[in-house]
PDB file of C-alpha atoms in Angstrom:
ATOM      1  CA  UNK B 102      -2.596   0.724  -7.145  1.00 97.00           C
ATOM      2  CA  UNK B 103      -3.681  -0.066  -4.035  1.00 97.00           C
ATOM      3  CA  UNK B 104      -2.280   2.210  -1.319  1.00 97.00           C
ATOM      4  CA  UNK B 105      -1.072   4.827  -4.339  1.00 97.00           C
ATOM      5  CA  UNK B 106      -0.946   8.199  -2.579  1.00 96.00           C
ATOM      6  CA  UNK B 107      -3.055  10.949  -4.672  1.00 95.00           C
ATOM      7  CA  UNK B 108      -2.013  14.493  -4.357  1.00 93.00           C
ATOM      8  CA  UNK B 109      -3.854  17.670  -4.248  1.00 87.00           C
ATOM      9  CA  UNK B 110      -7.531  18.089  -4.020  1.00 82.00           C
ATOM     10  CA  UNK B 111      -8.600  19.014  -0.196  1.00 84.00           C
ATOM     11  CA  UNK B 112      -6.686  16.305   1.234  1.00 91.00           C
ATOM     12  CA  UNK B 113      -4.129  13.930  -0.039  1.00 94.00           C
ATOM     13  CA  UNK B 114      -5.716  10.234  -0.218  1.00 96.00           C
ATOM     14  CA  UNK B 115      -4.407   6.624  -0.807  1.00 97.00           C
ATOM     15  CA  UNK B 116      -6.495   3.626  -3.059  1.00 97.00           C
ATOM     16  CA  UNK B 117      -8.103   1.631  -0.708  1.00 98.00           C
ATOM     17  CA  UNK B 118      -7.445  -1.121  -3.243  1.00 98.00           C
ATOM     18  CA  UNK B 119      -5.921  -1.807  -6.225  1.00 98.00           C
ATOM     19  CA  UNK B 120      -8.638  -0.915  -9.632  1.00 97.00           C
ATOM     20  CA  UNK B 121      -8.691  -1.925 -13.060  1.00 96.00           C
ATOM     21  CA  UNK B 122     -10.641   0.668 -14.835  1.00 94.00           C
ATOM     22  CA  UNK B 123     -13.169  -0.316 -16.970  1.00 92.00           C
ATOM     23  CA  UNK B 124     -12.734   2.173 -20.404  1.00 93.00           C
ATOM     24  CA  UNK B 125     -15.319   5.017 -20.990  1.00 94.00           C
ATOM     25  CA  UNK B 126     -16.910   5.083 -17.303  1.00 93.00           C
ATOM     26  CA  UNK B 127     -16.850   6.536 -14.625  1.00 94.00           C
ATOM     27  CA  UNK B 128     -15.749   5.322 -11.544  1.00 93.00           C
ATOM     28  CA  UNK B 129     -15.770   5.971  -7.936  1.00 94.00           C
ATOM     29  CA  UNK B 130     -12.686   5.026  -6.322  1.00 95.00           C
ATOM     30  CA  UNK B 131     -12.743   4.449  -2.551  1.00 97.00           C
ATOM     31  CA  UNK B 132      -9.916   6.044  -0.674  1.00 97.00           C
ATOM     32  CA  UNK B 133      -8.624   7.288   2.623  1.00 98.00           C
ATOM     33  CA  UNK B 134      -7.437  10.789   3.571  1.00 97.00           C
ATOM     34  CA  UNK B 135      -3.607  10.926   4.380  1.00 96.00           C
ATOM     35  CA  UNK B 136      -3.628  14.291   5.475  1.00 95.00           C
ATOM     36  CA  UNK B 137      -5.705  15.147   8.493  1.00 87.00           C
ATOM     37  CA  UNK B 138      -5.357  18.464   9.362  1.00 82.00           C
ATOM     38  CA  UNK B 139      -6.279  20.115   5.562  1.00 73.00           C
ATOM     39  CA  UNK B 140      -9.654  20.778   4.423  1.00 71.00           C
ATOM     40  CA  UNK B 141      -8.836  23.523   1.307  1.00 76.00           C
ATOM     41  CA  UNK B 142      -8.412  22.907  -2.000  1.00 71.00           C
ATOM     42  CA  UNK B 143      -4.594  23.135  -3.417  1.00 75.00           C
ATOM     43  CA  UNK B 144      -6.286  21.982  -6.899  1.00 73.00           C
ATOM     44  CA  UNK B 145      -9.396  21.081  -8.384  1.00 73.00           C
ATOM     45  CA  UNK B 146      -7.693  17.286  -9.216  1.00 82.00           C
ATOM     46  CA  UNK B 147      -5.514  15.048  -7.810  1.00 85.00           C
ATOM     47  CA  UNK B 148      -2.174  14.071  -9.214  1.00 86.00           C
ATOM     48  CA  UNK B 149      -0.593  10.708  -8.378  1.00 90.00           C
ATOM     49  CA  UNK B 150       2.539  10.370  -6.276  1.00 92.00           C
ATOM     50  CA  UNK B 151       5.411   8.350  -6.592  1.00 95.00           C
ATOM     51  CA  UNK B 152       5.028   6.185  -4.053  1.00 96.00           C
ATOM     52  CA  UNK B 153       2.253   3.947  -2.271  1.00 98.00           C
ATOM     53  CA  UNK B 154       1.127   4.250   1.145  1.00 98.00           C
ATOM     54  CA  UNK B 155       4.013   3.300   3.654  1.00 98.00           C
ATOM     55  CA  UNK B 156       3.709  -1.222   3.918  1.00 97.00           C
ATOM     56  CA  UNK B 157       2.491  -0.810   8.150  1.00 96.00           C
ATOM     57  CA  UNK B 158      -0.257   1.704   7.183  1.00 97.00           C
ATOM     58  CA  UNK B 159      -1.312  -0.722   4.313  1.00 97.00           C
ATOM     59  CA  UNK B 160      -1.437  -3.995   5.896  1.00 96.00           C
ATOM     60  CA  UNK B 161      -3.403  -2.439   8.693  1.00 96.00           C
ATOM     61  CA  UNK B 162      -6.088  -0.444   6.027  1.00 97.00           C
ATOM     62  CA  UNK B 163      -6.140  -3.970   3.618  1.00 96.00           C
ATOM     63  CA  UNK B 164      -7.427  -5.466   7.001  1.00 95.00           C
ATOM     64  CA  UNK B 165     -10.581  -2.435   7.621  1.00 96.00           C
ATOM     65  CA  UNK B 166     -11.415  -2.790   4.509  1.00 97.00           C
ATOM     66  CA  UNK B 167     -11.862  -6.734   4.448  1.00 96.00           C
ATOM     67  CA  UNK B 168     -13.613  -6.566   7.432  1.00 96.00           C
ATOM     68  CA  UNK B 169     -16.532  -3.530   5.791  1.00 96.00           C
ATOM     69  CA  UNK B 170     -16.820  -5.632   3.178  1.00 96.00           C
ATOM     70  CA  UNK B 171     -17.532  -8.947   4.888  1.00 95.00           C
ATOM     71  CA  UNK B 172     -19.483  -7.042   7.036  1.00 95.00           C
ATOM     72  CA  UNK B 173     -20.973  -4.290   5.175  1.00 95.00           C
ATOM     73  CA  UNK B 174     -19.930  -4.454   1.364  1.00 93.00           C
ATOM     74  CA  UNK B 175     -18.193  -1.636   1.164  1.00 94.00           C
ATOM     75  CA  UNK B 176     -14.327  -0.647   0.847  1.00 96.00           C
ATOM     76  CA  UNK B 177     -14.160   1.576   3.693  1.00 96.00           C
ATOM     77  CA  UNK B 178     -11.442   2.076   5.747  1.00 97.00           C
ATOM     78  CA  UNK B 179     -11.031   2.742   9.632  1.00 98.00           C
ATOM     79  CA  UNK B 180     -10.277   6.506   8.917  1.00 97.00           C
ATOM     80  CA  UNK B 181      -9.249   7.483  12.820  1.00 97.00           C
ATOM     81  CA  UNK B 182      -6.959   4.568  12.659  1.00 97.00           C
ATOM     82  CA  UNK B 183      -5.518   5.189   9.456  1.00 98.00           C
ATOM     83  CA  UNK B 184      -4.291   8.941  10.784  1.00 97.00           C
ATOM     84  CA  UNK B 185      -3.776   7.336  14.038  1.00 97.00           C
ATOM     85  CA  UNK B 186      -0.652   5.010  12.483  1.00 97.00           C
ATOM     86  CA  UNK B 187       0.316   8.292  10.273  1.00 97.00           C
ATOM     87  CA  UNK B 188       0.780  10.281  14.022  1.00 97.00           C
ATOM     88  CA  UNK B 189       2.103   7.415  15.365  1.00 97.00           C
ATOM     89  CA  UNK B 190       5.030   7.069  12.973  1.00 97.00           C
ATOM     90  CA  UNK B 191       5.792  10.688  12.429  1.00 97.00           C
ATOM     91  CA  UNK B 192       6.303  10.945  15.733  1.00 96.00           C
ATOM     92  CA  UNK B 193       8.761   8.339  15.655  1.00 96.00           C
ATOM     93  CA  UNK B 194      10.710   9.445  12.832  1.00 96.00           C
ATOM     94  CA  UNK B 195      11.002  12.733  13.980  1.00 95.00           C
ATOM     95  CA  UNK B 196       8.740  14.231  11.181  1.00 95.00           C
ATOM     96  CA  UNK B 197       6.713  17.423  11.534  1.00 91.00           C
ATOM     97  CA  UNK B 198       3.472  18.307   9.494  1.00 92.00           C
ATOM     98  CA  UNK B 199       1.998  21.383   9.216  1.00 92.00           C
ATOM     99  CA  UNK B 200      -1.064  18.977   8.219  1.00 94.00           C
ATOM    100  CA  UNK B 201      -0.433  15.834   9.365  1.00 92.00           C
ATOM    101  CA  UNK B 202       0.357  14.436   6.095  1.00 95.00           C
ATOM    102  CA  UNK B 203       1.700  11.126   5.074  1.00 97.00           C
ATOM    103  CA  UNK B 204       3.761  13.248   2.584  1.00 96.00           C
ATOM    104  CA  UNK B 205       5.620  14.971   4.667  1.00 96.00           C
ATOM    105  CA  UNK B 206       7.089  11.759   6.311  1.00 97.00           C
ATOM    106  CA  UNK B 207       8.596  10.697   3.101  1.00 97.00           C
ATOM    107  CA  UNK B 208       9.501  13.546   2.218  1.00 96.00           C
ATOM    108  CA  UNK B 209      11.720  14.083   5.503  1.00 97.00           C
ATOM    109  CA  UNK B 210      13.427  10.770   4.749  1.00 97.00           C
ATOM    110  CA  UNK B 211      13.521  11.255   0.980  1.00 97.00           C
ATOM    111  CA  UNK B 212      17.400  10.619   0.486  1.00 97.00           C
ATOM    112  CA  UNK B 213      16.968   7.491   2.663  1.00 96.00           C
ATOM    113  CA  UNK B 214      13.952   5.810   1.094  1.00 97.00           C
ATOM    114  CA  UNK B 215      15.731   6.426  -2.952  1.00 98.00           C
ATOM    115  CA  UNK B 216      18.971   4.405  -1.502  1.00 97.00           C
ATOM    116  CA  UNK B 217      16.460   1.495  -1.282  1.00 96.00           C
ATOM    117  CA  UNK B 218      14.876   2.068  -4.695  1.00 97.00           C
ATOM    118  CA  UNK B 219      18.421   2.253  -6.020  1.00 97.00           C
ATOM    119  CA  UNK B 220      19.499  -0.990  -4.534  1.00 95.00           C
ATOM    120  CA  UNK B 221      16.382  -2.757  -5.940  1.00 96.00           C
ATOM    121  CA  UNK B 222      16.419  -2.101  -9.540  1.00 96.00           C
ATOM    122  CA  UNK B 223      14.035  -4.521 -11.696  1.00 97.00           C
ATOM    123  CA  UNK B 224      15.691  -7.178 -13.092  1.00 97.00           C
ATOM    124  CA  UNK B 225      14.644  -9.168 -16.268  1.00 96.00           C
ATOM    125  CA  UNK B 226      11.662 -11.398 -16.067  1.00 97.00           C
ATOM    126  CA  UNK B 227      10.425 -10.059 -12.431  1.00 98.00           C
ATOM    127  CA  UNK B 228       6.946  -9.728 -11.412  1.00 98.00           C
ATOM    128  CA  UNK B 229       7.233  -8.918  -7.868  1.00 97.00           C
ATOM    129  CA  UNK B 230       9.066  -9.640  -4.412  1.00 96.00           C
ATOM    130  CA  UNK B 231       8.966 -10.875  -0.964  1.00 96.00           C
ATOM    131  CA  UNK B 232      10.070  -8.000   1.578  1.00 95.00           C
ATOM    132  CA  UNK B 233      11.917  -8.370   4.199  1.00 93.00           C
ATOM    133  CA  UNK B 234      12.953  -5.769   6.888  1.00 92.00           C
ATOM    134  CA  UNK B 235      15.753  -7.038   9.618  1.00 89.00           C
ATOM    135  CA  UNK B 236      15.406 -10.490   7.548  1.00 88.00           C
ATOM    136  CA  UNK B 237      12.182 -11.592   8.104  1.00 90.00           C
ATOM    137  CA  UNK B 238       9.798 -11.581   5.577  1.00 93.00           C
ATOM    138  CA  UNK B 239       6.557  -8.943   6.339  1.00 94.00           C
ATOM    139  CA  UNK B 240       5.173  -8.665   2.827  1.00 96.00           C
ATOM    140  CA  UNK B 241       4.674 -10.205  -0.955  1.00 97.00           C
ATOM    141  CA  UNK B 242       3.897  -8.383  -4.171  1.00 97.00           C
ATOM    142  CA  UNK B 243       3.054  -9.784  -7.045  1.00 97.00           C
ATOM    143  CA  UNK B 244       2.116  -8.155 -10.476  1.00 98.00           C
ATOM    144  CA  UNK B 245       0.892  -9.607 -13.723  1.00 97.00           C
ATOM    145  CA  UNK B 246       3.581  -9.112 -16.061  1.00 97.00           C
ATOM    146  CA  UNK B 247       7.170  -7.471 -15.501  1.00 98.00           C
ATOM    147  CA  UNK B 248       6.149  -4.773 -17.251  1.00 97.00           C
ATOM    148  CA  UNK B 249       3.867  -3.553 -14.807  1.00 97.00           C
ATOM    149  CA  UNK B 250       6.580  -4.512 -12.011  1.00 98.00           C
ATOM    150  CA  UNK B 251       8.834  -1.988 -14.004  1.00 97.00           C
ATOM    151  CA  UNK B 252       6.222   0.567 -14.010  1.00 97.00           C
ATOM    152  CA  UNK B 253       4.848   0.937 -10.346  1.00 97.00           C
ATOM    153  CA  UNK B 254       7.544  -0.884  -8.241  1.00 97.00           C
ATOM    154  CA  UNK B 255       9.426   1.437  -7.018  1.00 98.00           C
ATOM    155  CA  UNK B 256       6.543   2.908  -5.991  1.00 97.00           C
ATOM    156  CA  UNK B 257       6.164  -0.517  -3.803  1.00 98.00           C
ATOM    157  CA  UNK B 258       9.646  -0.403  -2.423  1.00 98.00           C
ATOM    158  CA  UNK B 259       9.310   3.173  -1.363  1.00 98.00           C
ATOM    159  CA  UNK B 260       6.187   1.763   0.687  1.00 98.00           C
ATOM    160  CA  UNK B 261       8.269  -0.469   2.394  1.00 97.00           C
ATOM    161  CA  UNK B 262      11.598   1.097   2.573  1.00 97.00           C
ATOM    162  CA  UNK B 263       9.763   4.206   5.194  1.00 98.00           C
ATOM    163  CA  UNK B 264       9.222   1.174   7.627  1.00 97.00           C
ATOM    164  CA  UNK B 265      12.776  -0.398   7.508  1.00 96.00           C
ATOM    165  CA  UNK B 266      13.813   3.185   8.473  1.00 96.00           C
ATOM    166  CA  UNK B 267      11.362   3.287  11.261  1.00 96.00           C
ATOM    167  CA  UNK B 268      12.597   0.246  12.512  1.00 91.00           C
ATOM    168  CA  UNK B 269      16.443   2.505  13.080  1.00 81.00           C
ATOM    169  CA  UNK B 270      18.150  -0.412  10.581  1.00 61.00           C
ATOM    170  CA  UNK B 271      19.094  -2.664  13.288  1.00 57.00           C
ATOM    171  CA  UNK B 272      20.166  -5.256  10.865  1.00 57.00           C
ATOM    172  CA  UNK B 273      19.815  -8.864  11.336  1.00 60.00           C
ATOM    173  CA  UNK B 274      21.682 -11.849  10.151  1.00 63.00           C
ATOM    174  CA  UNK B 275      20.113 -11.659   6.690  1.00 74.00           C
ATOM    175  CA  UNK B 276      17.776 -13.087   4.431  1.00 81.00           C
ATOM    176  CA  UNK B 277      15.743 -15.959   6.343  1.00 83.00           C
ATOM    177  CA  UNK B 278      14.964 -17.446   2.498  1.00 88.00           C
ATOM    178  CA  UNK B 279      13.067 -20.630   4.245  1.00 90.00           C
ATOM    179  CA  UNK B 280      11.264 -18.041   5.956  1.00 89.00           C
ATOM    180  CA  UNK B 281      10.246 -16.164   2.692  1.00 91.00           C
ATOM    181  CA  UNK B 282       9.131 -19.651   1.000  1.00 91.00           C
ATOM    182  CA  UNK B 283       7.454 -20.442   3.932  1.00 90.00           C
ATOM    183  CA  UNK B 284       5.610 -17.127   4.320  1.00 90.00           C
ATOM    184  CA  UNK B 285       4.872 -16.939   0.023  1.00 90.00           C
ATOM    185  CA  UNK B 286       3.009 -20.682   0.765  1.00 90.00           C
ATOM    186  CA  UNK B 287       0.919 -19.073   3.307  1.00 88.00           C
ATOM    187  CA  UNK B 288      -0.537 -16.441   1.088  1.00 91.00           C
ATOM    188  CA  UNK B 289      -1.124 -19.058  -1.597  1.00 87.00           C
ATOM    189  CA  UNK B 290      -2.822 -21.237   1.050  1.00 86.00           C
ATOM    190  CA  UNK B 291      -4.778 -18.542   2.747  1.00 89.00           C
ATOM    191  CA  UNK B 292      -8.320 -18.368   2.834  1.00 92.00           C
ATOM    192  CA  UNK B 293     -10.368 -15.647   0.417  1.00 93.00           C
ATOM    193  CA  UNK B 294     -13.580 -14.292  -0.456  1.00 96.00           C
ATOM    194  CA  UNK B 295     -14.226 -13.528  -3.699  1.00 96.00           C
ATOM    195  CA  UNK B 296     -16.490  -9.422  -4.249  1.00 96.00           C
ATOM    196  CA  UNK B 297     -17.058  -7.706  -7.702  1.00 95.00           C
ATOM    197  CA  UNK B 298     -14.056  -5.239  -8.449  1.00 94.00           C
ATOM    198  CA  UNK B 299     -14.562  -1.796  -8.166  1.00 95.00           C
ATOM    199  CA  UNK B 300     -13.634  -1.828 -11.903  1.00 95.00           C
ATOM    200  CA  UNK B 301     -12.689  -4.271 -14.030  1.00 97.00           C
ATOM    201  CA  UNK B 302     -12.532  -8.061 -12.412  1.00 97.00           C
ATOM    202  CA  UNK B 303     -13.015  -9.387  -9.420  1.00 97.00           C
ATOM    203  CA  UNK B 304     -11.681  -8.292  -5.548  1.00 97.00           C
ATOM    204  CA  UNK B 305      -9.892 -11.224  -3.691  1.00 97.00           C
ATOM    205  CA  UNK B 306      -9.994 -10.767   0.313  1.00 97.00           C
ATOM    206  CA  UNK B 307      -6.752 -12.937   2.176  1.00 94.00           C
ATOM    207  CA  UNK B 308      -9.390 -13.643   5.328  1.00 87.00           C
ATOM    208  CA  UNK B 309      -7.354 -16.654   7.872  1.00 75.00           C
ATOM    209  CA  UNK B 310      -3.980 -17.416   8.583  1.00 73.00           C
ATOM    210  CA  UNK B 311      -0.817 -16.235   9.549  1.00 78.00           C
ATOM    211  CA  UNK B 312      -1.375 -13.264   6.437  1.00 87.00           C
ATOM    212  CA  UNK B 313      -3.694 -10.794   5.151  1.00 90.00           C
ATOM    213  CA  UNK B 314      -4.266  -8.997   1.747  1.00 96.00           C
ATOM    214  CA  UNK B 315      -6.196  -8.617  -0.966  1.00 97.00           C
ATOM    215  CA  UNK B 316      -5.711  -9.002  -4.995  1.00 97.00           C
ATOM    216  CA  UNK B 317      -7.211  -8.030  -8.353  1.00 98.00           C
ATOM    217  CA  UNK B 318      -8.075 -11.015 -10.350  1.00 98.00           C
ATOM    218  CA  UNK B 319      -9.174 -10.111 -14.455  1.00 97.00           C
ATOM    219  CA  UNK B 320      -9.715 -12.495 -16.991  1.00 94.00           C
ATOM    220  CA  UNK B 321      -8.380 -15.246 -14.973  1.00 93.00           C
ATOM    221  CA  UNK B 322      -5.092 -13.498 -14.183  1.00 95.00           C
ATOM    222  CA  UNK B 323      -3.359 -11.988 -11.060  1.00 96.00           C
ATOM    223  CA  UNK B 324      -3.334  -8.279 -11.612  1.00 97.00           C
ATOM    224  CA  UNK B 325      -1.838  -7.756  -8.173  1.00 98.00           C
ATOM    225  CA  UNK B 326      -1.660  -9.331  -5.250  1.00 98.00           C
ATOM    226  CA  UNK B 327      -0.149  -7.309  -1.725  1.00 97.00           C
ATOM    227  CA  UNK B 328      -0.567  -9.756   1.350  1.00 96.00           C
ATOM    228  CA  UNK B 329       1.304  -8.982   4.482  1.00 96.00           C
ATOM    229  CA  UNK B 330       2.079 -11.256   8.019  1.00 91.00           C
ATOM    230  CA  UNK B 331      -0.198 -10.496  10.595  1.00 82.00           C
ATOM    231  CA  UNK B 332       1.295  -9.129  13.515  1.00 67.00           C
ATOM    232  CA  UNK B 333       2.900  -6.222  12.507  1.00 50.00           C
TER     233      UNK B 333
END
């Protein structure tokens, strides 16, 4: 999944986008390090986490990695800036890291971040969501089947409950639900290039307009789709 945080290894990473893979193959998947100040193995493999990289730090990485492959063809994140945003917000949540890991952010709001996942429970038939923090809608994702909502989001909702806590729960005056249509029409109607999939299927940029993102398309179906408003 993209943004999935992988544990263990000589640093922890996140997906740089989301892979279907292909059976019987190896593949390379391209990820960023989440944990700057480690360079020693605490296993041979990586594990995966529960949750996916924190929805600020994705929207901003989904971006790099348009651009190097527009621009280069490869899915290669903006490493400095991807630690950069990890600095930035454990400073402001009052985090320390021996290492500088994205880990240890969640981890210091743990209690906080499983009252979201609580209050969001799948219901029946549900393939994804529009998120809103303070009411106003700053990302979509969508999954294939509600099956695969059930499995991984909660791993989504942990990614985006980290920045409603950064943002000190001011609150607002709810849902704006014309908002949320508004902003769901804009991903539909954003501009895309199309790349082969690291795996299996095809990689979907989100390149103009008010949003950015990226989704797996296979056999003619929507894998998963994360877009997120520009200007966050």
């Amino acid at each position: 999944l993209d943004g999935e945080e992988l544990l263990g290894a000589k640093q922890n990473r996140v997906a740089n986008l989301t892979i279907l893979l292909p059976p019987g193959r190896r593949t390379v998947v391209p990820v960023s390090c989440v944990e700057a100040g480690r360079w020693e193995h605490r296993s041979r493999e990586f594990r995966t986490s529960t949750r996916a990289q924190f929805a600020e730090g994705r929207a901003a990485r989904t971006k790099q990695v348009t651009e190097s492959m527009l621009y280069a063809g490869d899915h290669r994140s903006d490493q400095s800036a991807v630690w950069d945003l990890i600095a930035e917000k454990s400073a402001r949540m009052a985090t320390w890291s021996a290492t500088s890991a994205m880990s240890d952010v969640f981890d210091g709001h743990a209690a906080s971040i499983e009252e979201f996942v609580a209050a969001f429970p799948p219901v029946a038939r549900q393939v994804g969501a529009v998120f809103c923090i303070d009411g106003e809608p700053v990302g979509l994702e969508r999954f294939d089947s509600a099956a695969t909502w059930r499995k991984l989001g909660a791993k989504v909702v942990r990614s985006y409950a980290l920045d409603a806590i950064d943002r000190g729960g001011r609150g607002g005056p709810g849902v704006d639900v014309a908002a949320s249509r508004v902003f769901a029409t804009g991903v539909d109607a954003a501009e895309s290039a199309v790349f082969a999939g690291v795996g299996i299927g095809e990689d979907v940029r989100l390149t103009g307009g008010a949003t950015s993102g990226a989704a797996l398309v296979a056999d003619g179906r929507v894998v998963h789709l994360g877009a997120f408003r520009n200007g966050r």
